Coordinates of C-alpha atoms in Angstrom, one line a residue:
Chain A
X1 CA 0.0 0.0 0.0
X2 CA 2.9 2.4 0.9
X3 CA 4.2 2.2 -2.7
X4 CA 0.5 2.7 -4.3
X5 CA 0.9 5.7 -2.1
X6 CA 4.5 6.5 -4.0
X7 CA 2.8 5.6 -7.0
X8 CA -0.3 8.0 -6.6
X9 CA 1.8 11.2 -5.5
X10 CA 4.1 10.1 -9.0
X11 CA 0.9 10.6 -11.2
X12 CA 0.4 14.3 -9.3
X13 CA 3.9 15.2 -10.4
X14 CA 3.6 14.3 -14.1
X15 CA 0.6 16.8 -14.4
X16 CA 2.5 19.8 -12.9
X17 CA 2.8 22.6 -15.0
X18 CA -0.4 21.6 -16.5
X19 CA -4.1 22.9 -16.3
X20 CA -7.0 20.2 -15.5
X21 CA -10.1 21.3 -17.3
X22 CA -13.4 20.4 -15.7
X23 CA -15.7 18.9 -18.6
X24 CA -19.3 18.0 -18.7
X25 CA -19.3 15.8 -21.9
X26 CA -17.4 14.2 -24.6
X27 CA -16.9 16.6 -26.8
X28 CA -15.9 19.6 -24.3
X29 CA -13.1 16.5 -23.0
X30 CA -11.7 16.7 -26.4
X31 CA -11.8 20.7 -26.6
X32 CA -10.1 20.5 -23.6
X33 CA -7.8 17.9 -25.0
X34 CA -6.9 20.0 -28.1
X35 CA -6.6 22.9 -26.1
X36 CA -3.9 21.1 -24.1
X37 CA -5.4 20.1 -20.3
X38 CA -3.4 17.6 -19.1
X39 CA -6.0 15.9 -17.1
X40 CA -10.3 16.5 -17.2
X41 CA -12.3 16.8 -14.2
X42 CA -15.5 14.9 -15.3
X43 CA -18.7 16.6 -14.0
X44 CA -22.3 17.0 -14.5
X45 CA -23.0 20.0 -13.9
X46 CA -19.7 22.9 -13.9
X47 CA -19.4 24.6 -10.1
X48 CA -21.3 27.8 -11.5
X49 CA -24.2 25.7 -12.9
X50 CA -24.3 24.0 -9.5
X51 CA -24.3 27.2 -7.6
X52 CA -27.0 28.2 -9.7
X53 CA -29.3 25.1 -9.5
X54 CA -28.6 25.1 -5.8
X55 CA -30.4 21.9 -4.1
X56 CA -28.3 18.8 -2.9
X57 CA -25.2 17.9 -5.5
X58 CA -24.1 14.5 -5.8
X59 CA -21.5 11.9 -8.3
X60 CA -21.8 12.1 -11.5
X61 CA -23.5 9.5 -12.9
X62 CA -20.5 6.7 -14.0
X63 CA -21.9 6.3 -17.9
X64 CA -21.6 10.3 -18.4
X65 CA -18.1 9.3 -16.6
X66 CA -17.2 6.8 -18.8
X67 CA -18.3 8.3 -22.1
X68 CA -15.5 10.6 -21.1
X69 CA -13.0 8.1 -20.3
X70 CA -13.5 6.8 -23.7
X71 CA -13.4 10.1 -25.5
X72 CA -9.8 10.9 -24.6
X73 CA -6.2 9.6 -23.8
X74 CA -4.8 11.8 -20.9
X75 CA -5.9 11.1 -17.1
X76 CA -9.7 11.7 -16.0
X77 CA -10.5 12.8 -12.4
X78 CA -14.0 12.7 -11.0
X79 CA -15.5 14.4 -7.7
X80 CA -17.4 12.3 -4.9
X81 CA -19.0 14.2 -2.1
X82 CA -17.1 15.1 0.9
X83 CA -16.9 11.9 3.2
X84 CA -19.0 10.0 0.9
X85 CA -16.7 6.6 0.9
X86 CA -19.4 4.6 -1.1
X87 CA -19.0 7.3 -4.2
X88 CA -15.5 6.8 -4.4
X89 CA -15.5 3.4 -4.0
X90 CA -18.0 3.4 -6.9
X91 CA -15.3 5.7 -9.1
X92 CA -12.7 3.4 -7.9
X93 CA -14.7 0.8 -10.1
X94 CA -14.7 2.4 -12.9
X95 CA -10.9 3.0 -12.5
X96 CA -11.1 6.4 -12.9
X97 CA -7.5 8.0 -12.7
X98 CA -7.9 10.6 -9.9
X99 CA -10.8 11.5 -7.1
X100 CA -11.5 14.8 -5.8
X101 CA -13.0 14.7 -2.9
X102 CA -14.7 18.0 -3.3
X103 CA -16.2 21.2 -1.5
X104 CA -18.0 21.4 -4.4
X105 CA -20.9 19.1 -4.5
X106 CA -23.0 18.4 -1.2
X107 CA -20.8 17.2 1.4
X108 CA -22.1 13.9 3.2
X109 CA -20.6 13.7 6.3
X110 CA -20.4 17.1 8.0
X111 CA -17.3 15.7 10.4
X112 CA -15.1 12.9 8.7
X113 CA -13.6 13.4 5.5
X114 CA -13.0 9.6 3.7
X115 CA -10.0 7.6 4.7
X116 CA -8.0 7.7 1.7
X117 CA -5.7 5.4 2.9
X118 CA -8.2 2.5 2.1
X119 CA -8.0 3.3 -1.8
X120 CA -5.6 2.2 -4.3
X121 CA -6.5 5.0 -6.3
X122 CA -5.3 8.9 -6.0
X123 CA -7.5 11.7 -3.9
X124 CA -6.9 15.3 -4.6
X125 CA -8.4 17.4 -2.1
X126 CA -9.5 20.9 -1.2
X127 CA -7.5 23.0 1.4
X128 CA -7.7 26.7 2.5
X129 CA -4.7 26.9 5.0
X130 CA -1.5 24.4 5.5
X131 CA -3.4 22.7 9.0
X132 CA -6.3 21.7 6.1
X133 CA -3.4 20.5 3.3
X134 CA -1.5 18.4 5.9
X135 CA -4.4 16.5 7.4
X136 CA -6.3 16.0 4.3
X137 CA -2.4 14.1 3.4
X138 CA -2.9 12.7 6.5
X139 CA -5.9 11.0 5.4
X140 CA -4.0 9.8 2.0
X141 CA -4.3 12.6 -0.2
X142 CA -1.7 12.4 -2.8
X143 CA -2.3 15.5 -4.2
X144 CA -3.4 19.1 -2.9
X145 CA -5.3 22.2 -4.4
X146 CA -6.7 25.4 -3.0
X147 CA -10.5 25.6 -2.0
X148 CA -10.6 29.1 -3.9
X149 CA -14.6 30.2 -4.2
X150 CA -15.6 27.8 -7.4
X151 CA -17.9 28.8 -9.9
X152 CA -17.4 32.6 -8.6
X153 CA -15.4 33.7 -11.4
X154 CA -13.4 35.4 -9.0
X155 CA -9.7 34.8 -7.9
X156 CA -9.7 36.4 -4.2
X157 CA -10.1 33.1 -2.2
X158 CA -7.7 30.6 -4.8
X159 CA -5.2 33.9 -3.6
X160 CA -6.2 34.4 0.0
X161 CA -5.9 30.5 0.4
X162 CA -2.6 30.1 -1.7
X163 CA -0.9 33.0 0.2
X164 CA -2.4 31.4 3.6
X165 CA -0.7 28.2 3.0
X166 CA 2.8 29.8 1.4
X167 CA 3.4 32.0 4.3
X168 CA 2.6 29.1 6.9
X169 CA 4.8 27.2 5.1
X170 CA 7.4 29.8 5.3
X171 CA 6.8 30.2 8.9
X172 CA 7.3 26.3 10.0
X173 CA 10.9 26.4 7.8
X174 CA 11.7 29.4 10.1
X175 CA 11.2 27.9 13.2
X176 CA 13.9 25.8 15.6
X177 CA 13.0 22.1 15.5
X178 CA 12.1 22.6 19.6
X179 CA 9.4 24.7 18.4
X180 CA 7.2 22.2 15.9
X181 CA 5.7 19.9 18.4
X182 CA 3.5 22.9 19.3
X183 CA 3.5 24.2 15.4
X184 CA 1.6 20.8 14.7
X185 CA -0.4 20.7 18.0
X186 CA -1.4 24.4 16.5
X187 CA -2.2 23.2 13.0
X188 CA -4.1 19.7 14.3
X189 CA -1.4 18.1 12.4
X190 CA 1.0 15.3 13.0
X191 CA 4.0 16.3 14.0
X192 CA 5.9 13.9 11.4
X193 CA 4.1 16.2 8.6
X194 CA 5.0 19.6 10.5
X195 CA 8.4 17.9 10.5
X196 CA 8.6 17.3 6.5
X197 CA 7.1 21.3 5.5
X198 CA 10.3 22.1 8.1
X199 CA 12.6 20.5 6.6
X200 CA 11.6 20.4 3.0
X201 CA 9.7 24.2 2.3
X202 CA 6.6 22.4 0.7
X203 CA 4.0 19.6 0.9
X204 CA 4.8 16.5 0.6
X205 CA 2.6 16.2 -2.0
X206 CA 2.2 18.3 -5.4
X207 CA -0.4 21.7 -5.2
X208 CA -2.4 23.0 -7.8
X209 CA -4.8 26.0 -7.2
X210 CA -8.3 26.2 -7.8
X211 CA -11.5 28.4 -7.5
X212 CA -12.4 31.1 -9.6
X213 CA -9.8 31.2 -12.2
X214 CA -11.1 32.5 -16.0
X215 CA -8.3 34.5 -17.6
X216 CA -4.5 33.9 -18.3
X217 CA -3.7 36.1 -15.9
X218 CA -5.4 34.7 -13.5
X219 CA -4.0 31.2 -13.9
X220 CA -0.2 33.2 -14.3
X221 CA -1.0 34.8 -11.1
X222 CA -1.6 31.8 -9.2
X223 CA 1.6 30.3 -10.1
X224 CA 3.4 33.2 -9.2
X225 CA 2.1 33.1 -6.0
X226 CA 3.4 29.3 -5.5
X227 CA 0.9 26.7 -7.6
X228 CA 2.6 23.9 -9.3
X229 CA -0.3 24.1 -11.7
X230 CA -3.8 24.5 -12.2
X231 CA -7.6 23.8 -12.4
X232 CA -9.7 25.5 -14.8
X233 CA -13.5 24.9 -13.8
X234 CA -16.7 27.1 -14.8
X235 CA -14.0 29.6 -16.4
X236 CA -13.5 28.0 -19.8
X237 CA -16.8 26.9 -20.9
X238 CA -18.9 29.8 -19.3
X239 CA -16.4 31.9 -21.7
X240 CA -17.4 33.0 -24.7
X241 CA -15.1 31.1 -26.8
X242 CA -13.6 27.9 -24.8
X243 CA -11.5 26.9 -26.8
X244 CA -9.0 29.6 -27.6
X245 CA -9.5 30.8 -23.7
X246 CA -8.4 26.9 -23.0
X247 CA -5.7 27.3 -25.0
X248 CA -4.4 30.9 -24.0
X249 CA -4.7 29.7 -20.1
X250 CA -2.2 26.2 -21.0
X251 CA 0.7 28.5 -22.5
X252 CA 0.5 31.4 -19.7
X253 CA 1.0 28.4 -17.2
X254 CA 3.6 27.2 -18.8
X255 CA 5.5 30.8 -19.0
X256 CA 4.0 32.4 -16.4
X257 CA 6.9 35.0 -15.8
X258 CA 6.4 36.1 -18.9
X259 CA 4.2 39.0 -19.3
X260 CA 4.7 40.3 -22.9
X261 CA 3.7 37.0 -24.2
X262 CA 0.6 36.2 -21.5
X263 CA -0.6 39.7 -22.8
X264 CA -0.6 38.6 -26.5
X265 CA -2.1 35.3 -24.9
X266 CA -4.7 37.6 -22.8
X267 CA -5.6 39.8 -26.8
X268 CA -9.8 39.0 -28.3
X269 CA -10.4 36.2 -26.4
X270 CA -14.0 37.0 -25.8
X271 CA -16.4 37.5 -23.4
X272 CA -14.7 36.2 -20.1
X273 CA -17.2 34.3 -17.4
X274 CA -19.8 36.9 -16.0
X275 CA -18.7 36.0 -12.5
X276 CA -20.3 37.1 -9.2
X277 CA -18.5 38.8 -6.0
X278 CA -17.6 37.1 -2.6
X279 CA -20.2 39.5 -0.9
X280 CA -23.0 38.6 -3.5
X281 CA -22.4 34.5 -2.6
X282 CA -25.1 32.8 -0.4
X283 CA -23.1 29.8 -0.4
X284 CA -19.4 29.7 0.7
X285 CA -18.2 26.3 -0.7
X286 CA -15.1 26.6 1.0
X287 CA -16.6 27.0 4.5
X288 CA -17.5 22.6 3.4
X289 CA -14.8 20.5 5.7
X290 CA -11.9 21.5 7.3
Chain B
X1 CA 28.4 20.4 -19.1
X2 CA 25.4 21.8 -19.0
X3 CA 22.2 19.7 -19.9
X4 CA 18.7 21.8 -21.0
X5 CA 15.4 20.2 -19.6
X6 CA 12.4 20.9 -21.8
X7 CA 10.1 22.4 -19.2
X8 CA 7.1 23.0 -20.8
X9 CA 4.6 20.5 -18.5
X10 CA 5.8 17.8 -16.1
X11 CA 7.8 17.0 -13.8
X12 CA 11.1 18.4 -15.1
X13 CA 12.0 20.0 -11.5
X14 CA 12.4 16.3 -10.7
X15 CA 14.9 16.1 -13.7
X16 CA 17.0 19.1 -12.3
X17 CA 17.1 17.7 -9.3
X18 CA 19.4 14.4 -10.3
X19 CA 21.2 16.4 -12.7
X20 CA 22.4 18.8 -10.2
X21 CA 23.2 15.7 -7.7
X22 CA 25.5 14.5 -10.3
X23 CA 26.9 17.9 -10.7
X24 CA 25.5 18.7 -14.3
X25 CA 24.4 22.1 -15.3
X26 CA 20.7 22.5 -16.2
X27 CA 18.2 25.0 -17.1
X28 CA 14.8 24.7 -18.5
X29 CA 13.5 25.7 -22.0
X30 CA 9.7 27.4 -21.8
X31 CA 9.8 29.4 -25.1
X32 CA 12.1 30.4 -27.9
X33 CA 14.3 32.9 -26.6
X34 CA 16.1 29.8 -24.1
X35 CA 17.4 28.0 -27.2
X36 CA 19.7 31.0 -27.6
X37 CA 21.7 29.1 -24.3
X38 CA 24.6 26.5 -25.4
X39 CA 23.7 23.3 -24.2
X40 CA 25.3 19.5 -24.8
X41 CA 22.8 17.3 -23.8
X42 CA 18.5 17.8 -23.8
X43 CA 16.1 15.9 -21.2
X44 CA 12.6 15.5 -22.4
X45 CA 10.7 14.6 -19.0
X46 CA 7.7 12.6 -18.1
X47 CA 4.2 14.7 -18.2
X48 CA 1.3 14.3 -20.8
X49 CA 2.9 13.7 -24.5
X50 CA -0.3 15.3 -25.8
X51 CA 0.4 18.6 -24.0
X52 CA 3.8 18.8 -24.4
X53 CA 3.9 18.2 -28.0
X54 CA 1.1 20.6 -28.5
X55 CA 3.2 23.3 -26.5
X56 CA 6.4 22.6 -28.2
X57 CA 4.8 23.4 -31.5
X58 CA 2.9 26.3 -30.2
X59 CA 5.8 27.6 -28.9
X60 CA 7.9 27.6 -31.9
X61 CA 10.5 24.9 -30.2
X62 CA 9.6 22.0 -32.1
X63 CA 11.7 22.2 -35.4
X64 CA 15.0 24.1 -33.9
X65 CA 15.2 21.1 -31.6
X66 CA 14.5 18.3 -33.7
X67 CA 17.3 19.6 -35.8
X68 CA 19.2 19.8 -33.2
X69 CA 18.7 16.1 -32.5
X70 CA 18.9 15.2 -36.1
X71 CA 22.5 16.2 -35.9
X72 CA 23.3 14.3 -32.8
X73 CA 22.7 16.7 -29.7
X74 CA 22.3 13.7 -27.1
X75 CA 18.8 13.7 -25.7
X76 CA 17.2 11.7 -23.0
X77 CA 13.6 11.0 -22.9
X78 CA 11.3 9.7 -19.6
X79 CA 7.8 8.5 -20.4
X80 CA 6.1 11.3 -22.4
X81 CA 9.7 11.7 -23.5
X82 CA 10.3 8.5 -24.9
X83 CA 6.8 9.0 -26.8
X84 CA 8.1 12.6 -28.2
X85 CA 11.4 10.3 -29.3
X86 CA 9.6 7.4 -31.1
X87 CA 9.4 7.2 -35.0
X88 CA 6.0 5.6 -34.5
X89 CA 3.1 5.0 -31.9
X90 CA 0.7 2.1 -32.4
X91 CA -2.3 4.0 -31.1
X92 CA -2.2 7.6 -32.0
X93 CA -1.5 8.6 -35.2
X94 CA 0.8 11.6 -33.8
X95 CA 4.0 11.3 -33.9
X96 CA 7.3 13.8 -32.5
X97 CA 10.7 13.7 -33.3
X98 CA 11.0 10.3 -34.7
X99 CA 14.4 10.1 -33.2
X100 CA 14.6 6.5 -32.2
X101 CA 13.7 3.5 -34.3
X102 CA 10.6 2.1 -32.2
X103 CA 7.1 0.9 -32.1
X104 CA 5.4 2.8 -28.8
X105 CA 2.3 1.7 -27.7
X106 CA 1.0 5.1 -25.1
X107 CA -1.1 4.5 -22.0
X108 CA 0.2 0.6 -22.2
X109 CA -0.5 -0.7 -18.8
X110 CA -3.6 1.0 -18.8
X111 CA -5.0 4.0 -16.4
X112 CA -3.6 4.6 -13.1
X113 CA -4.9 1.3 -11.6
X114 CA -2.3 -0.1 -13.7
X115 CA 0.5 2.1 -12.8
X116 CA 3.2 -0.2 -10.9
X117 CA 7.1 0.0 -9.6
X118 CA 9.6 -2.5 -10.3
X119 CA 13.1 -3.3 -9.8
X120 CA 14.8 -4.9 -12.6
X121 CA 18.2 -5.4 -15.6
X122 CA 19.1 -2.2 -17.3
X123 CA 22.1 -3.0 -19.6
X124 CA 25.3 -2.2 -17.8
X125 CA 23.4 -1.0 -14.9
X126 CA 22.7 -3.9 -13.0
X127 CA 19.0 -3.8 -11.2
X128 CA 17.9 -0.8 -11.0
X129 CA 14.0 0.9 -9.0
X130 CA 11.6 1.7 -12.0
X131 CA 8.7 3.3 -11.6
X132 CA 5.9 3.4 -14.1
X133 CA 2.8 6.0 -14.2
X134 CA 0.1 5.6 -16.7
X135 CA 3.2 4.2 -18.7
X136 CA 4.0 3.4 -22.6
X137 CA 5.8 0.8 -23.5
X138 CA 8.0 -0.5 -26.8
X139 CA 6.4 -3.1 -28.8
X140 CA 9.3 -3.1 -31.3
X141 CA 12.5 -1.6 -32.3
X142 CA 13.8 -1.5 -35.9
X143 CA 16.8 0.1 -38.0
X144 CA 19.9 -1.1 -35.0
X145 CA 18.4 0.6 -31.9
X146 CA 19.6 -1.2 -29.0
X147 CA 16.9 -2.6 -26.0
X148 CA 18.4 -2.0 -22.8
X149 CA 15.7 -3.0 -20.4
X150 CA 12.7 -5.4 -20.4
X151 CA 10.0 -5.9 -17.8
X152 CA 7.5 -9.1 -18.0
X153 CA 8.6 -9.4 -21.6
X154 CA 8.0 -5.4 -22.3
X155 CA 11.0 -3.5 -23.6
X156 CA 11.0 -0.5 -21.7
X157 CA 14.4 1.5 -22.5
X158 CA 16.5 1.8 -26.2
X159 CA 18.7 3.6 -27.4
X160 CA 19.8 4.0 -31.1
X161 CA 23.3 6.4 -30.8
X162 CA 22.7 9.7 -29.6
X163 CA 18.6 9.0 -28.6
X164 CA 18.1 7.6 -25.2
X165 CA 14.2 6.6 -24.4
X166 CA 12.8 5.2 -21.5
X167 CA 9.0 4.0 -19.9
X168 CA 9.8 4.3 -16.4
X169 CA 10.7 7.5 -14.3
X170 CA 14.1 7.3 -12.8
X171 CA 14.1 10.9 -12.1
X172 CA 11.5 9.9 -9.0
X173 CA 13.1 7.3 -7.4
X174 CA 16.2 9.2 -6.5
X175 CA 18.4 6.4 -8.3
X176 CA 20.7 8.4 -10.6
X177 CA 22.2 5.4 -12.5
X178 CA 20.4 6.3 -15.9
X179 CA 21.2 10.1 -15.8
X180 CA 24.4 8.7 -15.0
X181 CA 24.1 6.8 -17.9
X182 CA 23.1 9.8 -20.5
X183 CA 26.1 12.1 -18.9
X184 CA 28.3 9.2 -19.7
X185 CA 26.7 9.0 -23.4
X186 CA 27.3 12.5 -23.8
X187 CA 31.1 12.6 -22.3
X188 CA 31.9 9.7 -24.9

């Protein structure tokens, strides 16, 4: 099991410096695909739909799943309620590539999150702060990503959480090794993974952000700010024209230092995603598990 | 010497990592304006092929390196690399450089269910860790490549002179032995 574990955290590392597209059919997983995601996040509904339909959010159902799975060749990740252990082992079935275990739909236990460690496939999983990140790895995440506010349209929480997390990170590394037993009893985090962020200046496992990205510059930004990569939900296909947005989003990742090229990257790409405020939300997403 | 690691997607910090270990020189190529850098050896890392050979085209990178390889810059491929290398792929109809003389069947072991670690022979290396994710494999290799590593009857490393490709991902398992290898290809 420890080297399915090895093997799980492996598969986050190959997608760094990638953007995961959520998708809600075939043919917008093969947009994605030509745009150049390297993973899809299969979903019914995209966050901003959800948000809009409001009521209880639940799996995907496996055939829409699968019709994806069939449409294209890079790695497809799927999203089981929080603490729902009977949806992922239903995902696990179909062998998809990657779980989220996400903020996003309705969660299903309002106190445990799943144990991870009981899956032989890979969890990613929401986090807002480094006490979040490391006991969500705790649990057997191989693979972390920032809460953000999804299907907002807007940045401000994917930054407020990515900062968060950095600068705890930064703080641990700067502290004397007497001082971490009551860093982790702080965090309500093992000490052994207080320990690693010490040593190390990261997670033990890869982090992408998410939540509210839509523009090049967005996605630039939050690698700036620390991401090894990102994911794109209700940003592409709420845009006006998916698949050049798609595209434009995959090369500022990849040169996201660069801001004479992001700006070409940034020129006509249409109408971005309307978007709505953190003050006008009824439903704080991120508030779901800690 | 100093080695250039395309750095496009994937996990080409990895890459950097056992190159500096050995004492190599690296830097990474995102766009253009990097191939201006003199460099004697190229690492194409693991990642998705799709995206990566997307970028490299996108980005204008694609035919100054493969004539670069054409005239016998070394170059080192892991996984998605070793697809970029191949002359042919048996179930995509894309295909890269076309470097190295061999029939690559992508996604070979399946999704990541099927992703496994093994320790096995690699020519002149002895037993080495290998770690395959969401791996391809080589169903054949033609025109004198050389196969320098089989696992349950897969080949998963050739070489055909100056084009190294391998399946696996020594670049995770902190085992240097195969960038070793490539600096030593490079040196001779």
């Amino acid at each position: 099991m420890e080297k399915r574990y090895e093997l799980n955290k492996n598969l986050a590392q190959m997608l760094k410096g990638g953007v995961i597209m959520d998708v809600t059919t075939p043919e917008q997983a093969r947009i994605a695909e030509e745009a150049g995601a390297c993973a899809v996040m299969a979903l019914e509904r995209i966050p901003a739909d959800i948000r809009a339909a409001g009521g209880v959010s639940r799996m995907s159902d496996p055939a829409m799943i699968k019709g994806i799975q069939a449409a294209v060749s890079i790695p497809v990740m799927a999203k089981c309620r929080i603490g729902h252990f009977v949806e992922a082992q239903l995902l696990e079935a179909i062998e998809i590539d990657y779980i989220d275990e996400s903020e996003v739909l309705s969660p299903a236990d309002d106190k445990y999150h799943i144990d991870k460690t009981k899956f032989s496939v890979p969890f990613v999983c929401g986090a807002k702060d480094l006490g979040e990140a490391l006991r969500r790895i705790n649990e057997g995440a191989a693979m972390i990503r920032t809460k953000g506010e999804p299907g907002t349209g807007d940045v401000v929480q994917a930054v407020r959480h990515m900062r968060m997390m950095q600068s705890e990170i930064r703080r641990l590394v700067s502290m004397r090794e007497d001082e971490l037993f009551d860093a982790a009893k702080l965090l309500q985090v093992p000490y052994e993974l207080a320990l690693y962020v010490h040593e190390n200046g990261k997670l033990p496992v890869v982090n992408f952000a998410a939540g509210g990205v839509a523009t090049p510059a967005d996605a630039a930004l939050m690698m700036q700010l620390g991401a090894e990569g990102v994911f794109v939900g209700s940003g592409i296909f709420k845009s006006g024209n998916p698949a050049k947005r798609a595209a434009a989003i995959v090369k500022a990742v990849t040169n996201y230092t660069d801001a004479k090229l992001i700006a070409e990257l940034s020129e006509n790409l249409g109408e971005a995603m309307v978007g709505i405020n953190e003050q006008e939300i009824e439903l704080l997403m991120a508030e779901r598990g800690k | 010497m100093t080695i250039a690691v395309l750095a496009v997607q994937g996990d080409f910090a990895e890459h950097e990592d056992a190159l500096r270990s050995l004492g190599a020189d690296c830097f990474e190529i995102r766009q253009q304006a990097d191939l201006s850098r003199h460099f004697d050896g190229l690492i194409l890392p693991g990642g998705e092929s799709t995206v990566q050979g997307k970028l490299l085209r996108e980005l204008g990178l694609f035919e100054p390196l493969r004539q670069k390889i054409e005239a016998g810059l070394p170059v080192f491929g892991t996984c998605a690399g070793l697809i970029l290398l191949a002359d042919k792929l048996s179930n995509d109809e894309n295909v890269y450089f076309a470097a190295l003389p061999a029939t690559v069947r992508r996604n070979a072991y399946g999704r990541q269910l099927g992703s496994f670690y093994a320790e096995e022979e690699f020519s002149g290396l002895g037993k080495i860790p290998m770690t395959f994710i969401r791996a391809p494999f080589i169903e054949s290799v033609h025109d004198g490549a050389e196969v320098l590593a089989e696992v349950g009857g897969n080949i998963v490393a050739a070489r055909k002179g100056n084009v190294l490709g391998i399946a696996f991902h020594p670049e995770v398992d902190k085992n240097l032995a195969v960038h070793k290898y490539f600096l030593d290809m490079i040196k001779r």
